Tab-separated table of C-alpha atoms in Angstrom:
chain	number	residue	atom	x	y	z
A	13	SER	CA	0.000	0.000	0.000
A	14	GLN	CA	1.038	3.579	-0.483
A	15	THR	CA	2.413	5.670	2.353
A	16	ILE	CA	3.691	9.194	2.644
A	17	HIS	CA	6.324	10.351	5.077
A	18	GLN	CA	6.796	13.953	6.018
A	19	TRP	CA	9.260	15.276	8.561
A	20	PRO	CA	9.902	16.840	10.934
A	21	ALA	CA	6.540	17.071	12.699
A	22	THR	CA	7.394	20.352	14.406
A	23	LEU	CA	10.111	22.888	13.801
A	24	VAL	CA	11.086	26.166	15.413
A	25	GLN	CA	13.453	28.275	13.365
A	26	PRO	CA	14.847	31.804	13.770
A	27	VAL	CA	14.114	34.492	11.235
A	28	GLY	CA	16.701	34.472	8.465
A	29	SER	CA	17.611	30.815	8.869
A	30	PRO	CA	17.298	28.281	6.019
A	31	LEU	CA	14.563	25.677	5.742
A	32	SER	CA	14.358	22.214	4.275
A	33	LEU	CA	11.249	20.057	4.601
A	34	GLU	CA	11.241	16.640	3.017
A	35	CYS	CA	8.433	14.420	1.853
A	36	THR	CA	8.732	10.905	0.437
A	37	VAL	CA	6.135	8.541	-0.950
A	38	GLU	CA	6.290	4.756	-1.003
A	39	GLY	CA	4.314	2.216	-2.958
A	40	THR	CA	3.583	4.171	-6.125
A	41	SER	CA	5.427	5.464	-9.181
A	42	ASN	CA	5.327	8.871	-10.846
A	43	PRO	CA	2.792	10.421	-8.507
A	44	ASN	CA	1.792	14.055	-8.623
A	45	LEU	CA	3.230	15.771	-5.551
A	46	TYR	CA	1.962	18.872	-3.769
A	47	TRP	CA	3.044	21.283	-1.040
A	48	TYR	CA	0.381	23.253	0.809
A	49	ARG	CA	0.544	25.752	3.645
A	50	GLN	CA	-2.147	26.374	6.210
A	51	ALA	CA	-1.826	29.524	8.289
A	52	ALA	CA	-3.400	29.436	11.747
A	53	GLY	CA	-7.161	29.140	11.422
A	54	ARG	CA	-7.032	29.530	7.654
A	55	GLY	CA	-7.546	27.430	4.555
A	56	LEU	CA	-5.075	25.421	2.508
A	57	GLN	CA	-2.910	27.401	0.130
A	58	LEU	CA	-1.293	25.511	-2.736
A	59	LEU	CA	2.397	26.438	-2.884
A	60	PHE	CA	3.927	24.044	-5.427
A	61	TYR	CA	2.978	20.982	-7.382
A	62	SER	CA	4.916	18.572	-9.535
A	63	VAL	CA	3.802	16.116	-12.203
A	64	GLY	CA	7.263	14.572	-12.678
A	65	ILE	CA	10.953	14.685	-11.758
A	66	GLY	CA	12.320	18.188	-12.175
A	67	GLN	CA	8.903	19.593	-13.096
A	68	ILE	CA	7.773	22.153	-10.541
A	69	SER	CA	4.884	24.582	-10.830
A	70	SER	CA	4.837	27.493	-8.415
A	71	GLU	CA	1.550	28.966	-7.357
A	72	VAL	CA	2.603	31.722	-5.023
A	73	PRO	CA	5.753	33.838	-5.589
A	74	GLN	CA	7.578	34.116	-2.288
A	75	ASN	CA	10.844	33.153	-0.673
A	76	LEU	CA	10.092	29.438	-0.848
A	77	SER	CA	11.211	26.975	-3.499
A	78	ALA	CA	10.579	23.319	-4.200
A	79	SER	CA	12.557	20.548	-5.839
A	80	ARG	CA	11.862	16.988	-6.896
A	81	PRO	CA	15.248	15.269	-7.174
A	82	GLN	CA	13.743	11.773	-7.287
A	83	ASP	CA	10.420	10.386	-8.452
A	84	ARG	CA	8.967	10.048	-4.962
A	85	GLN	CA	10.790	12.816	-3.123
A	86	PHE	CA	9.585	16.392	-2.800
A	87	ILE	CA	11.541	19.041	-0.921
A	88	LEU	CA	10.420	22.477	0.224
A	89	SER	CA	13.201	24.979	0.885
A	90	SER	CA	13.919	28.523	1.851
A	91	LYS	CA	17.222	30.370	2.038
A	92	LYS	CA	16.006	32.877	4.632
A	93	LEU	CA	12.829	32.399	6.621
A	94	LEU	CA	10.430	35.236	7.369
A	95	LEU	CA	8.023	35.494	10.280
A	96	SER	CA	5.193	35.170	7.770
A	97	ASP	CA	6.456	31.711	6.790
A	98	SER	CA	5.067	30.284	10.027
A	99	GLY	CA	2.299	27.782	9.461
A	100	PHE	CA	1.344	24.180	8.963
A	101	TYR	CA	2.954	22.656	5.878
A	102	LEU	CA	1.359	19.653	4.256
A	103	CYS	CA	2.727	17.414	1.541
A	104	ALA	CA	0.381	15.327	-0.591
A	105	TRP	CA	0.619	12.757	-3.359
A	106	SER	CA	-1.833	11.718	-6.044
A	107	ALA	CA	-1.928	8.863	-8.535
A	108	SER	CA	-5.709	9.035	-8.962
A	109	PRO	CA	-7.843	12.130	-8.895
A	110	GLU	CA	-7.770	12.487	-5.127
A	111	ALA	CA	-4.720	13.405	-3.079
A	112	PHE	CA	-3.485	11.834	0.136
A	113	PHE	CA	-1.720	13.850	2.753
A	114	GLY	CA	1.188	13.474	5.094
A	115	GLN	CA	0.912	14.337	8.756
A	116	GLY	CA	2.258	17.836	8.250
A	117	THR	CA	5.039	19.985	9.693
A	118	ARG	CA	4.171	22.757	12.100
A	119	LEU	CA	6.739	25.507	11.479
A	120	THR	CA	7.171	28.417	13.861
A	121	VAL	CA	9.531	31.180	12.825
A	122	VAL	CA	10.726	33.218	15.798
B	28	ALA	CA	-9.314	30.082	-13.078
B	29	GLN	CA	-10.552	27.554	-10.589
B	30	LYS	CA	-12.142	28.575	-7.328
B	31	VAL	CA	-13.846	26.857	-4.395
B	32	THR	CA	-16.034	28.793	-1.989
B	33	GLN	CA	-17.138	27.568	1.405
B	34	ALA	CA	-19.211	30.435	2.694
B	35	GLN	CA	-19.767	28.951	6.138
B	36	THR	CA	-16.712	29.712	8.246
B	37	GLU	CA	-17.966	28.055	11.412
B	38	ILE	CA	-21.069	26.062	12.357
B	39	SER	CA	-22.232	24.813	15.746
B	40	VAL	CA	-25.003	22.289	16.199
B	41	VAL	CA	-26.184	20.133	19.041
B	42	GLU	CA	-25.422	16.445	18.857
B	43	LYS	CA	-27.919	14.375	16.846
B	44	GLU	CA	-28.938	17.326	14.699
B	45	ASP	CA	-28.408	17.191	10.942
B	46	VAL	CA	-25.984	19.668	9.398
B	47	THR	CA	-25.178	20.613	5.806
B	48	LEU	CA	-21.864	22.080	4.694
B	49	ASP	CA	-22.025	24.123	1.519
B	50	CYS	CA	-19.503	24.161	-1.315
B	51	VAL	CA	-19.668	26.172	-4.538
B	52	TYR	CA	-17.037	25.798	-7.234
B	53	GLU	CA	-15.940	27.560	-10.412
B	54	THR	CA	-14.134	26.088	-13.382
B	55	ARG	CA	-14.261	26.419	-17.150
B	56	ASP	CA	-13.193	22.833	-17.688
B	57	THR	CA	-15.845	20.276	-18.558
B	58	THR	CA	-13.896	17.470	-16.897
B	59	TYR	CA	-13.099	17.936	-13.251
B	60	TYR	CA	-13.238	16.266	-9.864
B	61	LEU	CA	-14.645	17.419	-6.558
B	62	PHE	CA	-13.596	16.204	-3.131
B	63	TRP	CA	-14.383	16.542	0.543
B	64	TYR	CA	-11.739	16.197	3.238
B	65	LYS	CA	-11.928	16.164	7.023
B	66	GLN	CA	-9.245	17.723	9.213
B	67	PRO	CA	-9.513	16.589	12.845
B	68	PRO	CA	-7.594	18.429	15.600
B	69	SER	CA	-4.518	16.314	14.865
B	70	GLY	CA	-4.148	18.236	11.608
B	71	GLU	CA	-3.875	15.451	9.053
B	72	LEU	CA	-6.319	15.697	6.152
B	73	VAL	CA	-8.533	12.672	5.662
B	74	PHE	CA	-10.064	12.026	2.245
B	75	LEU	CA	-13.831	11.423	2.404
B	76	ILE	CA	-15.236	11.327	-1.109
B	77	ARG	CA	-14.605	12.064	-4.784
B	78	ARG	CA	-17.080	12.989	-7.484
B	79	ASN	CA	-16.294	13.453	-11.177
B	80	SER	CA	-18.047	15.987	-13.344
B	81	PHE	CA	-19.912	13.337	-15.335
B	82	ASP	CA	-21.468	11.666	-12.346
B	83	GLU	CA	-24.183	13.686	-10.673
B	84	GLN	CA	-25.542	10.773	-8.738
B	85	ASN	CA	-25.760	11.588	-5.066
B	86	GLU	CA	-23.998	9.329	-2.624
B	87	ILE	CA	-24.713	8.134	0.868
B	88	SER	CA	-22.215	6.518	3.197
B	89	GLY	CA	-23.596	5.808	6.616
B	90	ARG	CA	-24.469	9.155	8.211
B	91	TYR	CA	-22.735	11.073	5.426
B	92	SER	CA	-24.350	12.122	2.164
B	93	TRP	CA	-23.257	14.311	-0.706
B	94	ASN	CA	-25.380	16.316	-3.151
B	95	PHE	CA	-23.680	17.266	-6.420
B	96	GLN	CA	-25.573	19.690	-8.695
B	97	LYS	CA	-23.819	20.935	-11.824
B	98	SER	CA	-26.632	23.393	-12.555
B	99	THR	CA	-25.740	25.377	-9.441
B	100	SER	CA	-22.029	24.380	-9.310
B	101	SER	CA	-22.511	23.022	-5.833
B	102	PHE	CA	-21.266	19.965	-3.977
B	103	ASN	CA	-22.843	19.977	-0.525
B	104	PHE	CA	-22.120	17.606	2.335
B	105	THR	CA	-24.720	16.557	4.907
B	106	ILE	CA	-24.080	14.801	8.191
B	107	THR	CA	-27.162	13.150	9.606
B	108	ALA	CA	-27.553	12.611	13.346
B	109	SER	CA	-24.279	14.379	14.089
B	110	GLN	CA	-21.921	13.114	16.745
B	111	VAL	CA	-19.219	14.832	18.798
B	112	VAL	CA	-16.582	12.903	16.824
B	113	ASP	CA	-17.719	14.760	13.704
B	114	SER	CA	-16.238	17.953	15.117
B	115	ALA	CA	-13.479	19.008	12.697
B	116	VAL	CA	-12.672	21.344	9.856
B	117	TYR	CA	-14.123	20.181	6.551
B	118	PHE	CA	-12.654	21.166	3.205
B	119	CYS	CA	-14.124	21.023	-0.261
B	120	ALA	CA	-11.629	20.807	-3.142
B	121	LEU	CA	-11.543	20.887	-6.945
B	122	ARG	CA	-9.178	19.314	-9.466
B	123	ALA	CA	-9.410	20.197	-13.138
B	124	ARG	CA	-7.256	19.436	-16.191
B	125	ASP	CA	-4.133	21.220	-14.992
B	126	ASP	CA	-3.741	18.793	-12.037
B	127	LYS	CA	-3.860	21.549	-9.452
B	128	ILE	CA	-6.020	20.697	-6.453
B	129	ILE	CA	-7.606	23.862	-5.102
B	130	PHE	CA	-9.196	23.927	-1.673
B	131	GLY	CA	-11.889	26.090	-0.151
B	132	LYS	CA	-11.151	27.895	3.089
B	133	GLY	CA	-12.876	25.227	5.120
B	134	THR	CA	-15.813	25.084	7.511
B	135	ARG	CA	-15.126	24.505	11.197
B	136	LEU	CA	-17.862	22.274	12.577
B	137	HIS	CA	-18.584	22.091	16.306
B	138	ILE	CA	-20.875	19.352	17.544
B	139	LEU	CA	-22.026	20.218	21.038
B	140	PRO	CA	-22.882	17.395	23.451
């Protein structure tokens, strides 16, 4: 069966520090991969999605970037975090119309 | 452009009451998919149901039912005989040809004992 791993679960980072969140999927090939952010008490904002290795579509211009170095690996990065980057980050995969989500990373920028 | 609107930000009902969560969508594509997800306090999103644009048949699963109407671009979700465990944030989402999955802002549902 397919599983998705996302880590870390929680993260506290100082302003200006770099960020790297990793997501990996097992049990499927060539899935679509997604990164979403959920600010406190808000909806889900699509940040990036990828339909294949090296193919990244950005939805919101900001100081975040994404990469897909392997078929089932999706990485969210930042060179310098801002306070506004705080939130709940969710990775998802899809091989059928619906997407399935990881457990999320709660990022607090201080 | 695709858009999903969940006008109800927060709803509170007493246990055993029925409750309907509204979802209105916009897309120019003729082929698309609609979804509902549940987000309990733990934060992980749980997939509940999918509907494709060619299937307007309503669906019932236990206490849950979904009403899809293309004429009004709506995909509403009803919980019958609500229970405290139904308390969560519920999201409606849309996927069209470009593979983006766009979510509404969610409805926070409180079931009061």
